[in-house]
Coordinates of C-alpha atoms and ligand atoms in Angstrom, one line a residue:
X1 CA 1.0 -46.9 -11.3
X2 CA -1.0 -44.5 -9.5
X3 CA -2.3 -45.2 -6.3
X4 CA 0.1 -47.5 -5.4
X5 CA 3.1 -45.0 -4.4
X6 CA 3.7 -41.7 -1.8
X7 CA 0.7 -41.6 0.3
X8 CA -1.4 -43.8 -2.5
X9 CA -1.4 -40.5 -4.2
X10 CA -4.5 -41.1 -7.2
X11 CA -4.1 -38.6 -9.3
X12 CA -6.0 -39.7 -12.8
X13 CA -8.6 -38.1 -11.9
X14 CA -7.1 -34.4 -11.6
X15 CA -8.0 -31.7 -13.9
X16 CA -4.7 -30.4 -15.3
X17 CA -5.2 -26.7 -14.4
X18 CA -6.4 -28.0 -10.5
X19 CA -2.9 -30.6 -10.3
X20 CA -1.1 -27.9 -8.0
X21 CA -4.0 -27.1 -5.8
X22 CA -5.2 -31.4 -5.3
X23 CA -1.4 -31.9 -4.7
X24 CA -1.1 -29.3 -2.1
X25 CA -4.4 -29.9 -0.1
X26 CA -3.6 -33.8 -0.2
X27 CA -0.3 -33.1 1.3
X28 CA -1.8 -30.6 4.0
X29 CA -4.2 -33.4 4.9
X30 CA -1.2 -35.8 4.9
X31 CA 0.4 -33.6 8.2
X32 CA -2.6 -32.8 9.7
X33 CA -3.5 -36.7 10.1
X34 CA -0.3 -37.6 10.9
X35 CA 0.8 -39.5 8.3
X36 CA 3.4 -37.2 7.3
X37 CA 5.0 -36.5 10.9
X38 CA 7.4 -33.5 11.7
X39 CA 10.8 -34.3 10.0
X40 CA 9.2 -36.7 7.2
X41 CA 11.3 -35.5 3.7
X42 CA 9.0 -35.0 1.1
X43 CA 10.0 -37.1 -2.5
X44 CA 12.4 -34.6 -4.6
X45 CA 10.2 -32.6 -7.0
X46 CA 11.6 -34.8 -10.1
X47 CA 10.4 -38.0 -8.6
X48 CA 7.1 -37.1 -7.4
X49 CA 6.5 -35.8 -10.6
X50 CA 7.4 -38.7 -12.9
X51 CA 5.3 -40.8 -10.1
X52 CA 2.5 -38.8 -10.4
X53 CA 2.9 -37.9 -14.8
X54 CA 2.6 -34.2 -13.7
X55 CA 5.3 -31.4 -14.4
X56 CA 8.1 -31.2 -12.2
X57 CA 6.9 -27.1 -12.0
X58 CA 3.5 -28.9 -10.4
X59 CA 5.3 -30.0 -7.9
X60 CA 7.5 -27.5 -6.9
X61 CA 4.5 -25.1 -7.3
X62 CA 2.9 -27.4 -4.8
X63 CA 5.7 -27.4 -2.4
X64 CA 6.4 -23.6 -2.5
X65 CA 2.2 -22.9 -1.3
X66 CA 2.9 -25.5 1.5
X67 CA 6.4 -23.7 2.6
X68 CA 4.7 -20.4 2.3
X69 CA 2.1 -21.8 4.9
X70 CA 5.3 -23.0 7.1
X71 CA 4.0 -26.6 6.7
X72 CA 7.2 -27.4 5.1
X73 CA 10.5 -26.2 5.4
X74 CA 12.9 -26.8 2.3
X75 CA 16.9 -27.8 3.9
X76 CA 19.5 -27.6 1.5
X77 CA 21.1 -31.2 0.6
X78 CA 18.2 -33.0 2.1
X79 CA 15.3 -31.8 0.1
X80 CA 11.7 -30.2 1.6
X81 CA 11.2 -31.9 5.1
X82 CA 7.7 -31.2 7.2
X83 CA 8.0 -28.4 9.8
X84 CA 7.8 -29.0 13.3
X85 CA 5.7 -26.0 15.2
X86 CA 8.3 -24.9 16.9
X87 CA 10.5 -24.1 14.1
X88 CA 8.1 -22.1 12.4
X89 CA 9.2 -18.6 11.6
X90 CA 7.2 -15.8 12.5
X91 CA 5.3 -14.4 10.2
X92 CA 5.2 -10.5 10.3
X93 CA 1.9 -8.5 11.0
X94 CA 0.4 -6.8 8.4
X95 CA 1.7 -2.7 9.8
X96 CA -1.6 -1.8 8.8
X97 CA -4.1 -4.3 10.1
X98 CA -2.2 -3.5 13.7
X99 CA -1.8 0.3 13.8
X100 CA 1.8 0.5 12.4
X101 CA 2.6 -1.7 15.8
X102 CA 4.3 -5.0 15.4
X103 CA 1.7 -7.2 18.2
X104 CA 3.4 -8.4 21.3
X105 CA 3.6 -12.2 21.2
X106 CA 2.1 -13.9 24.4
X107 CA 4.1 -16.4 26.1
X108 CA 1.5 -19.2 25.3
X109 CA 1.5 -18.0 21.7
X110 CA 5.3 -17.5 21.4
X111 CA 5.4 -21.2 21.4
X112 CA 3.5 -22.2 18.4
X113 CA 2.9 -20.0 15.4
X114 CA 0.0 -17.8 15.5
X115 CA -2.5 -17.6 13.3
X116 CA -3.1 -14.3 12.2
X117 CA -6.6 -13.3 11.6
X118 CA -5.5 -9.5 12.2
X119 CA -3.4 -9.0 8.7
X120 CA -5.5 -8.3 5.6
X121 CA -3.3 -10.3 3.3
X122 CA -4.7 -12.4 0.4
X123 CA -3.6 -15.9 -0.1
X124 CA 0.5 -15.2 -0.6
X125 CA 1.5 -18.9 -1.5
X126 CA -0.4 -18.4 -4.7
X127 CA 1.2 -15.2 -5.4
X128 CA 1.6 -15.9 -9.0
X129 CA 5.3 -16.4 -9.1
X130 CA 6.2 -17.6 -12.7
X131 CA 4.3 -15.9 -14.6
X132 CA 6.0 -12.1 -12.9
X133 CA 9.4 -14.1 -13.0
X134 CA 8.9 -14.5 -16.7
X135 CA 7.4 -10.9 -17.3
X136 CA 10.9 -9.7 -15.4
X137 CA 13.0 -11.7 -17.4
X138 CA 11.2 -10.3 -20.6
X139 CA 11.5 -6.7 -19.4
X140 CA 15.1 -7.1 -18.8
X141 CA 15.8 -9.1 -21.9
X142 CA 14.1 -6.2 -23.4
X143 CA 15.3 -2.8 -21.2
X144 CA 17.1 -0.7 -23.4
X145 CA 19.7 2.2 -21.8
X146 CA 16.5 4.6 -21.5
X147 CA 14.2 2.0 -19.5
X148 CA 17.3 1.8 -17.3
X149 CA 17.7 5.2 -16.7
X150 CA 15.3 7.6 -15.1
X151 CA 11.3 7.1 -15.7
X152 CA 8.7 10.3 -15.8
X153 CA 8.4 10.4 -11.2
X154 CA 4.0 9.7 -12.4
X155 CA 4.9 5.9 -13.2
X156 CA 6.8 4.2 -16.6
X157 CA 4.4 5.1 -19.4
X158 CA 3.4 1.6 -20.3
X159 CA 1.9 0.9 -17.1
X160 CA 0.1 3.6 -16.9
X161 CA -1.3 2.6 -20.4
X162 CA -2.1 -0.8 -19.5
X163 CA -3.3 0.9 -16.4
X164 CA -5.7 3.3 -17.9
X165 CA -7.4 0.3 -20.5
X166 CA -7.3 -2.1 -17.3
X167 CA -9.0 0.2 -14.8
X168 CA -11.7 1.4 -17.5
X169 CA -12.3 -2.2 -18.4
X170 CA -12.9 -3.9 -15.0
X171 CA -14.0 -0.9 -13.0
X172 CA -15.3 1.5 -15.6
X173 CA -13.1 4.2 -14.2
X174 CA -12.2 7.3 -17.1
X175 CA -8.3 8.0 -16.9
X176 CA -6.2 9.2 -19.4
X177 CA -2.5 7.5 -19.1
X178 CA -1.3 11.1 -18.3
X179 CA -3.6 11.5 -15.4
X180 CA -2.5 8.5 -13.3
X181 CA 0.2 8.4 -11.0
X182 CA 2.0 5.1 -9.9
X183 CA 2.5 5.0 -6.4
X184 CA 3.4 3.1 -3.2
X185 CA 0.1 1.8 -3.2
X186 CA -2.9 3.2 -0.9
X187 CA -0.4 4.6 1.7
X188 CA 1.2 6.6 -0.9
X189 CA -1.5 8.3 -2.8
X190 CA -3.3 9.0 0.7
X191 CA 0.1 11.0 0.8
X192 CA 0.2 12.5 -1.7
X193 CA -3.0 13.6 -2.1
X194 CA -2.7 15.1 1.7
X195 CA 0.1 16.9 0.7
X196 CA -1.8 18.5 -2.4
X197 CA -5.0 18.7 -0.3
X198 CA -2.3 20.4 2.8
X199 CA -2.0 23.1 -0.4
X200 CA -5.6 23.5 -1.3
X201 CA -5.8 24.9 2.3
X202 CA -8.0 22.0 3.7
X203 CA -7.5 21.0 7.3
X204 CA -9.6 18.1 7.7
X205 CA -10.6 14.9 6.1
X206 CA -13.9 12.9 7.0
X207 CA -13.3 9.0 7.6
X208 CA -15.6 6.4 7.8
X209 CA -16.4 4.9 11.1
X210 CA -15.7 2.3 11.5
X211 CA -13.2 2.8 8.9
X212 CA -9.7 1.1 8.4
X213 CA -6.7 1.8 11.1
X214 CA -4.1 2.5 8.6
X215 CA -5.8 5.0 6.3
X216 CA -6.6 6.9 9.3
X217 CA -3.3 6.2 11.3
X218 CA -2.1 7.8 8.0
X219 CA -4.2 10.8 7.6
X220 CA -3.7 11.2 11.5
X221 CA 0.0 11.7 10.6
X222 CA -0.4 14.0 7.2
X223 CA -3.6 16.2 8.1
X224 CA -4.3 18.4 10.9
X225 CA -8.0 17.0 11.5
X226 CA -9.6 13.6 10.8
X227 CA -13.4 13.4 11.2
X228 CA -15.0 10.2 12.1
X229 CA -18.3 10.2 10.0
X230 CA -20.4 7.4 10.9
X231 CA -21.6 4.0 8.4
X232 CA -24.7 1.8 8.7
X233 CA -26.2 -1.1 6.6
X234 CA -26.3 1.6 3.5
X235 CA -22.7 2.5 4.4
X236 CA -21.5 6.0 5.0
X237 CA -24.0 8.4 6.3
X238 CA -24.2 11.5 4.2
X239 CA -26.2 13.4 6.2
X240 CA -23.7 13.1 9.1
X241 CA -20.9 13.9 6.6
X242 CA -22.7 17.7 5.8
X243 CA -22.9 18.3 9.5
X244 CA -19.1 17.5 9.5
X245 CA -16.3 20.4 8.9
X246 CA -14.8 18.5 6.4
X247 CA -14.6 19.1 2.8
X248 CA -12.9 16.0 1.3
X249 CA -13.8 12.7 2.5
X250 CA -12.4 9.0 2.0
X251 CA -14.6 6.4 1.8
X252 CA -14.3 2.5 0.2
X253 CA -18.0 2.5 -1.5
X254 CA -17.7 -0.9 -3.2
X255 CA -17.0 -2.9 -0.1
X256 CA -16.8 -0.6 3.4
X257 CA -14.0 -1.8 5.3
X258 CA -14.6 -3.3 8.2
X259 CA -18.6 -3.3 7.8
X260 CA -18.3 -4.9 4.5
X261 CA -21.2 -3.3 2.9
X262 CA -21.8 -1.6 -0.4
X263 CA -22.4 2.2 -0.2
X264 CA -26.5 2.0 -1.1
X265 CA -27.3 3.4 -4.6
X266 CA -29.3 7.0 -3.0
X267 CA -26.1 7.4 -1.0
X268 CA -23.8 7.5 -3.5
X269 CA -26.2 10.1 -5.3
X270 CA -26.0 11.9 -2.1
X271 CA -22.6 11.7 -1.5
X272 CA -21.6 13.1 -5.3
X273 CA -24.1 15.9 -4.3
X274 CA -22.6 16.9 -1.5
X275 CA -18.8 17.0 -3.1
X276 CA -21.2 19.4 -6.1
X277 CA -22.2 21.5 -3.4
X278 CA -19.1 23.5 -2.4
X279 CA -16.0 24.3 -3.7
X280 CA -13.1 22.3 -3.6
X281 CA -14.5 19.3 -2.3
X282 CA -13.2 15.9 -2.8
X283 CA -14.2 12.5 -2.3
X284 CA -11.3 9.8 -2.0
X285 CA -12.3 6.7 -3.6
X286 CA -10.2 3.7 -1.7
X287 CA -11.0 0.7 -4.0
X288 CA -8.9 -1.6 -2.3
X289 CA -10.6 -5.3 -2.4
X290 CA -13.1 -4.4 -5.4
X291 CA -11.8 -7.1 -7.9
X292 CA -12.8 -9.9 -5.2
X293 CA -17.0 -10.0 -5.6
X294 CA -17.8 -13.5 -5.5
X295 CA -22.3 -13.7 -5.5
X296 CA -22.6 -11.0 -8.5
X297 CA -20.7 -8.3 -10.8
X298 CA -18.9 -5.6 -8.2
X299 CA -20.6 -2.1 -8.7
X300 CA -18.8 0.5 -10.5
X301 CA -16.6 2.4 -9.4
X302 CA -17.9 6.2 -8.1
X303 CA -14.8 7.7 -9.8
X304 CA -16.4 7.4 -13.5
X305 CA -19.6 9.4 -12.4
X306 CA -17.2 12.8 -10.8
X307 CA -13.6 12.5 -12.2
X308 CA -13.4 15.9 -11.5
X309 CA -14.7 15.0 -8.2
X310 CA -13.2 11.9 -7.0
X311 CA -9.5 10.9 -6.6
X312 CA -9.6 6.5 -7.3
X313 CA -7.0 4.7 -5.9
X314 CA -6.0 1.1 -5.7
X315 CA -3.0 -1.5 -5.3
X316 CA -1.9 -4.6 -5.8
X317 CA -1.7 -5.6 -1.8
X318 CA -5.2 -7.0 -2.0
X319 CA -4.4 -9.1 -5.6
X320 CA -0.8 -9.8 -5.3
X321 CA 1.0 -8.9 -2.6
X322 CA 1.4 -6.0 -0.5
X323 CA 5.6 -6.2 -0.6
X324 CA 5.1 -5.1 -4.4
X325 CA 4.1 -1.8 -2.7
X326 CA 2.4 -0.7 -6.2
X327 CA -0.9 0.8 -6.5
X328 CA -2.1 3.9 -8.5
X329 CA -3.8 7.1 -8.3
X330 CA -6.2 8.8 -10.2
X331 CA -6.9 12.6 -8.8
X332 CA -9.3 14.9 -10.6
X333 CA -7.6 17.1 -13.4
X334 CA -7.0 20.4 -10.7
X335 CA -4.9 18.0 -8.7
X336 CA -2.0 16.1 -10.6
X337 CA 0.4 18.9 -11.8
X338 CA 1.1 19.3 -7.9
X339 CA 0.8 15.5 -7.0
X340 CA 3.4 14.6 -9.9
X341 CA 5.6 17.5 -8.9
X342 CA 5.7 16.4 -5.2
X343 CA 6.3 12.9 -6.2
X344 CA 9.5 14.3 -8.4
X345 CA 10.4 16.3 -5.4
X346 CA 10.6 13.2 -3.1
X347 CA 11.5 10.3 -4.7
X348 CA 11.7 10.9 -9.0
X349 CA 9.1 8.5 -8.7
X350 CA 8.6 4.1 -8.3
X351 CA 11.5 1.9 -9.5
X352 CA 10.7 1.4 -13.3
X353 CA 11.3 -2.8 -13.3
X354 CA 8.6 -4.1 -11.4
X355 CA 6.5 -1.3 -13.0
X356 CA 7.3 -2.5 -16.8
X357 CA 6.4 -6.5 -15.5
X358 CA 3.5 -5.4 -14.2
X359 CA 2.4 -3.8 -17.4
X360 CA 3.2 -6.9 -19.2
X361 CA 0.9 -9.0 -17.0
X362 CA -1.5 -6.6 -17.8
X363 CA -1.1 -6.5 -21.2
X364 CA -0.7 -10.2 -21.8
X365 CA -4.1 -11.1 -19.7
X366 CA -2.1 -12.9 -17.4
X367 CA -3.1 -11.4 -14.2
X368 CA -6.4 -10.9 -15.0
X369 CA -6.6 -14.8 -15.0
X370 CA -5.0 -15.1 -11.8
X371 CA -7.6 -12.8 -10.3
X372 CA -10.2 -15.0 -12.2
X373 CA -8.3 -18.6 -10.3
X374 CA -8.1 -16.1 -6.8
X375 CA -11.7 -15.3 -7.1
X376 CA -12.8 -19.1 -7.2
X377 CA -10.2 -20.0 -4.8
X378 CA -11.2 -17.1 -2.5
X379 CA -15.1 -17.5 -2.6
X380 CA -14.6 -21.1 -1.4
X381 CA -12.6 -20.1 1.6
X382 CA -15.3 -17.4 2.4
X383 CA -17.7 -19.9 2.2
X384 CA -15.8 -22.2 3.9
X385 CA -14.9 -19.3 7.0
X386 CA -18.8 -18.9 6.7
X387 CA -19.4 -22.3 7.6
X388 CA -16.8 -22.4 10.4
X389 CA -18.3 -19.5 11.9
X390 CA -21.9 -20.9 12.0
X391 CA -20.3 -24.2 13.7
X392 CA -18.5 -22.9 16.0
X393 CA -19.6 -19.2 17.1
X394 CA -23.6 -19.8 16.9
X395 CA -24.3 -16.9 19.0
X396 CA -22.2 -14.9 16.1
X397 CA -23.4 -13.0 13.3
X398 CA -21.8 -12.5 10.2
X399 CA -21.8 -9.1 8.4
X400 CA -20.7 -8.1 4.7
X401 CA -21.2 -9.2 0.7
X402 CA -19.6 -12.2 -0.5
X403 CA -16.2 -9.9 -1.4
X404 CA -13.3 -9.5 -0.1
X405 CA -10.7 -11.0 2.0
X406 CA -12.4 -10.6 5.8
X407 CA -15.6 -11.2 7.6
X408 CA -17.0 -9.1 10.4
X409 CA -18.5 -11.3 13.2
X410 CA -20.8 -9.2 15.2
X411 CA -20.4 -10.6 19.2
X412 CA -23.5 -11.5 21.2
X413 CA -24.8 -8.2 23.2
X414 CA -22.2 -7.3 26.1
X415 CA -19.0 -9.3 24.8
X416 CA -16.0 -7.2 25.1
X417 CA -14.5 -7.1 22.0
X418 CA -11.0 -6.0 23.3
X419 CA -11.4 -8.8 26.2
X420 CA -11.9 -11.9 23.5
X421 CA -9.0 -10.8 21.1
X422 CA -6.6 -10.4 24.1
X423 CA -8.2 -14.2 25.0
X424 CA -8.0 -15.2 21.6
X425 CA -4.4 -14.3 21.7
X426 CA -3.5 -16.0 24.6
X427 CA -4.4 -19.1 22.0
X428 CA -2.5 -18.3 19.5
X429 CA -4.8 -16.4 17.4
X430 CA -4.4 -13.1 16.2
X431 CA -7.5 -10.9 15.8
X432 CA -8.5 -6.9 15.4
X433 CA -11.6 -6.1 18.2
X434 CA -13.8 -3.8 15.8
X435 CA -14.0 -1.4 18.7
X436 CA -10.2 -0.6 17.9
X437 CA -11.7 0.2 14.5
X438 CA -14.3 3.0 15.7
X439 CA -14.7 5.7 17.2
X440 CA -17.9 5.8 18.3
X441 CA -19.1 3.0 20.9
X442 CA -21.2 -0.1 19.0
X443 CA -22.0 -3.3 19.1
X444 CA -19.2 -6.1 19.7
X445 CA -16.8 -7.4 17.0
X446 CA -14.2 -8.8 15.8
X447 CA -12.9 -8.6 12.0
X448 CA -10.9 -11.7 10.8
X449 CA -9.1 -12.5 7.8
X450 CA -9.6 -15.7 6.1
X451 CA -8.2 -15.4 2.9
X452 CA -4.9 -16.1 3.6
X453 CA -5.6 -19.4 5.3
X454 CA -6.6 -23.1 4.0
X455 CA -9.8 -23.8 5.8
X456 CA -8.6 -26.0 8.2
X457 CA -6.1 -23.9 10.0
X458 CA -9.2 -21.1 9.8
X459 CA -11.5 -23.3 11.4
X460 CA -8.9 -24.2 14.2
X461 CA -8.7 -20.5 14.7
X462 CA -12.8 -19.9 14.9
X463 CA -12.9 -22.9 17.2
X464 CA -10.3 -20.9 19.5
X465 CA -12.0 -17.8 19.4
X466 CA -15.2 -20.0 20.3
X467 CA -13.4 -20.9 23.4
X468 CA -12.3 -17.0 23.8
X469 CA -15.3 -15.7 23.7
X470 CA -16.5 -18.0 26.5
X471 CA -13.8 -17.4 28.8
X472 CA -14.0 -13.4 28.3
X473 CA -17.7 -13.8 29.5
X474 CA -18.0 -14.9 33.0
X475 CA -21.0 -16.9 33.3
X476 CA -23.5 -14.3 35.0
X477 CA -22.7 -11.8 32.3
X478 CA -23.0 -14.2 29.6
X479 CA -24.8 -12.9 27.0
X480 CA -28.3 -13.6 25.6
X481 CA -28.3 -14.7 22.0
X482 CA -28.9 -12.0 19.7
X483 CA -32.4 -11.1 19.1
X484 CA -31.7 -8.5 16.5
X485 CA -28.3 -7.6 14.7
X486 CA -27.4 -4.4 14.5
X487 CA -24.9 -4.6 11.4
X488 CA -25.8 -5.3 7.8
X489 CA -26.2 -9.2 7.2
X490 CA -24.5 -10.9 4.7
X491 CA -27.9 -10.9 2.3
X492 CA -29.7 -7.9 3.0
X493 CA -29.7 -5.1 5.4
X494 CA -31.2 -5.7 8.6
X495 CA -30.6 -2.3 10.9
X496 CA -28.8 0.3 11.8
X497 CA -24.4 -0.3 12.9
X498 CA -24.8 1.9 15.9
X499 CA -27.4 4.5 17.1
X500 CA -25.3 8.0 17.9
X501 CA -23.1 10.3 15.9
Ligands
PLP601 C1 -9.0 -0.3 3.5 C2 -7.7 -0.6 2.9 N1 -7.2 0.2 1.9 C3 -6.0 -0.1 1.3 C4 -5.2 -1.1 1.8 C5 -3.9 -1.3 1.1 O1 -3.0 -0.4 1.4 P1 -1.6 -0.4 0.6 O2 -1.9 -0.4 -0.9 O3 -0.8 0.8 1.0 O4 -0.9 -1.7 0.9 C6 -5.6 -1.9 2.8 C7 -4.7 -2.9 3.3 O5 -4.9 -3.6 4.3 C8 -6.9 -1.6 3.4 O6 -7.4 -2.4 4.4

């Protein structure tokens, strides 16, 4: 009967699409109170099951979140036992959150886990994995000789099909299948297009600032000049951008990264201006978290407005995962001749499998109800990190819209930035200083990524970073609360990000 079995488990209640999620949180809560110590072996999958009248695929779904947390470990011929903290694995950084460097673990840290804050990963344990392990068994129940032989190096047409009717449909952008290019997500259309902008005989490329490490660690490595053009509540600043050398910029207008605000409707008029007023001119869309507004509709995309004037680009590392290493491209007509040669010229191309059960997700409406689960799931742990924040950090504000995966918490007035994350670290958290993500001096930060933890293991993080910010402040400097913030807030703009350019 239920109720009377593991952990008095009561599961009539449960709504039949929620079983997984209840069974995983109840289990979290389980080790965090104790009552499922270190060691404890979790009931086989079968049994719990039966016990509880859900599917044995509940269960195991369950128990595959709680392992991808490193809550659990499963031990072949004993069944899924509770982790102890030392045996956790580590969990790799996210290359591009960090700079490309892998961070140096303290010795404090080294022995516990840490929890990362720094990598901009979106919740991997629900990474959705029966419904790709059945589109891969249908694509290879299906391949015939020609899918298994050499694709066109722009992508397997039937992505970029279900590609073109996706993209229009949830971010209005115009593509024909033949003028998008499947790529190694972000990185690799940044790329490419450097390469075909390298032939254009541009030098330079404008960047937001703040703007993200890795697009600019990677068009650091590609182009000749990067030009740090700066963003305030109404995101980037087109009037600095004219006064810049640059004539193609990249920007991420639906949700600035790290800022997190939405480039202003007058800007975007401006900014399309400007890319009309001279030649050649490009602006690079970088649409990376768009599908994840939670308060309201996201804004278009700037692409459909300019397609001969914007090149849109995406990937599935903000909605899947970012070991898929897919994303797409979408250059303006004068661009893709060169951009699919140079692809054919490096690599023929992305392997054709994961491609062709991608498209079936597409196709079948199967991820686009994972994203609509995610987006639930997602908003409650933003407003759950929202919560933590105001708890623990009340001298903190936060900055951005409801989307996305990560919050920017603006530090009280004279914090160092750079001083709390190496403090934070020292306690086992992992965090990116904003001033690492400028170039321009500005007020305090620190971005943190929420998405890919359950809420309690954030707000153990917030509360450690509460205690890092105090003992990166010696008392005498302490600093005031804010009187005014100098970041966007959360619901409405309320001043400028940083006075000079
Ligand atoms: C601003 C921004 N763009 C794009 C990406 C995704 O890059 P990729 O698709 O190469 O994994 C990230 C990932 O962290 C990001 O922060």
């Amino acid at each position: 009967m239920p109720g009377d079995g593991f952990l008095l488990l009561d599961s009539t209640t449960v709504a039949r699409g929620r079983r997984a999620d209840w069974l995983a949180g109840e289990l979290r809560a389980a080790i965090a109170r104790g009552a499922l110590p270190t060691g404890a072996r979790l009931p086989a999958s079968r049994v719990l099951a039966d016990e509880l009248g859900f599917a044995r695929n509940t269960v195991a779904e369950a128990y595959r979140r709680l392992a991808e947390e490193a809550l659990v470990v499963p031990r072949v011929g004993v069944g899924t036992v509770v982790a102890a903290a030392s045996t956790l694995s580590e969990r790799a950084a996210d290359p591009r959150a960090t700079g490309g460097a892998r961070p140096a673990r303290s010795p404090r840290a080294a022995e516990s886990e840490p929890i990362d804050l720094a990598a901009g990963l979106p919740e991997l344990s629900a990474f959705p994995r029966a419904a790709w392990l059945r589109a891969e068994h249908e694509v290879l129940a299906e391949a015939s000789r020609r899918t298994l032989g050499y694709q066109h190096p722009a992508g397997a047409p039937a992505l970029r099909e279900a590609l073109a009717a996706w993209l229009a449909r949830s971010r209005g952008v115009v593509a024909d299948p033949d003028g998008i290019v499947v790529t190694s997500g972000v990185t690799g259309a940044l790329a490419l297009l450097a390469d075909a902008l390298l032939g254009e005989g541009h030098e330079s490329v404008a960047l937001e600032d703040p703007g993200a490490t890795g697009n600019r660690l990677i068009l650091e490595y590609w182009m000749p000049r990067v030009e740090p053009v700066r963003v305030d509540a109404d995101g980037l600043v087109v009037e600095k951008l004219r006064r810049s050398s640059a004539d193609v910029v990249l920007v991420t207008p639906a949700h600035q990264y790290p800022s997190g605000v939405v480039l202003a409707p007058e800007r975007r008029r401006e900014l399309l201006a400007w890319a009309r007023a001279g030649e050649r001119r490009l602006i690079i869309e970088d649409d990376y978290d768009a599908e994840f507004r939670y308060d309201r509709r996201p804004v278009r995309a700037l692409q459909p407005l300019a397609p001969e004037l914007v090149a849109y680009t995406s990937s599935l590392s903000k909605t899947l995962a970012p070991a898929l290493r897919l994303g797409w491209l979408v250059p303006p007509p004068r661009l893709v001749e060169r951009i699919v040669e140079r692809r054919w010229a490096t690599d023929l191309g992305s392997p054709a499998l994961p491609q062709l059960a991608l498209a079936r997700l597409l196709d079948s409406g199967a991820l686009e109800r994972h994203l609509r689960v995610m987006r639930a799931r997602h908003r409650q742990r933003r407003d759950a990190a929202v919560a933590s924040v105001l708890t623990h950090l009340p001298g903190v504000r936060v900055h951005g819209v409801a989307a996305g995966l990560h919050l920017l918490l603006e530090l009280p007035d004279g914090a160092d930035d750079v001083e709390v994350a190496a403090a934070a670290r020292e306690l086992g958290v992992l965090v990116q200083p904003l001033s690492a993500q400028r170039h321009r001096p500005g007020p305090p930060g620190l971005v943190v990524h929420y998405a890919a933890h359950h809420p309690a293991r954030f707000e153990q993080a917030i509360a450690s970073i509460a205690r890092a910010l105090a003992s990166a402040t010696a008392p005498a400097q302490r600093p005031a609360p804010h009187r005014r913030g100098h970041f966007p807030a959360s619901d409405g703009p309320i001043g400028q990000m940083d006075a000079g350019n």
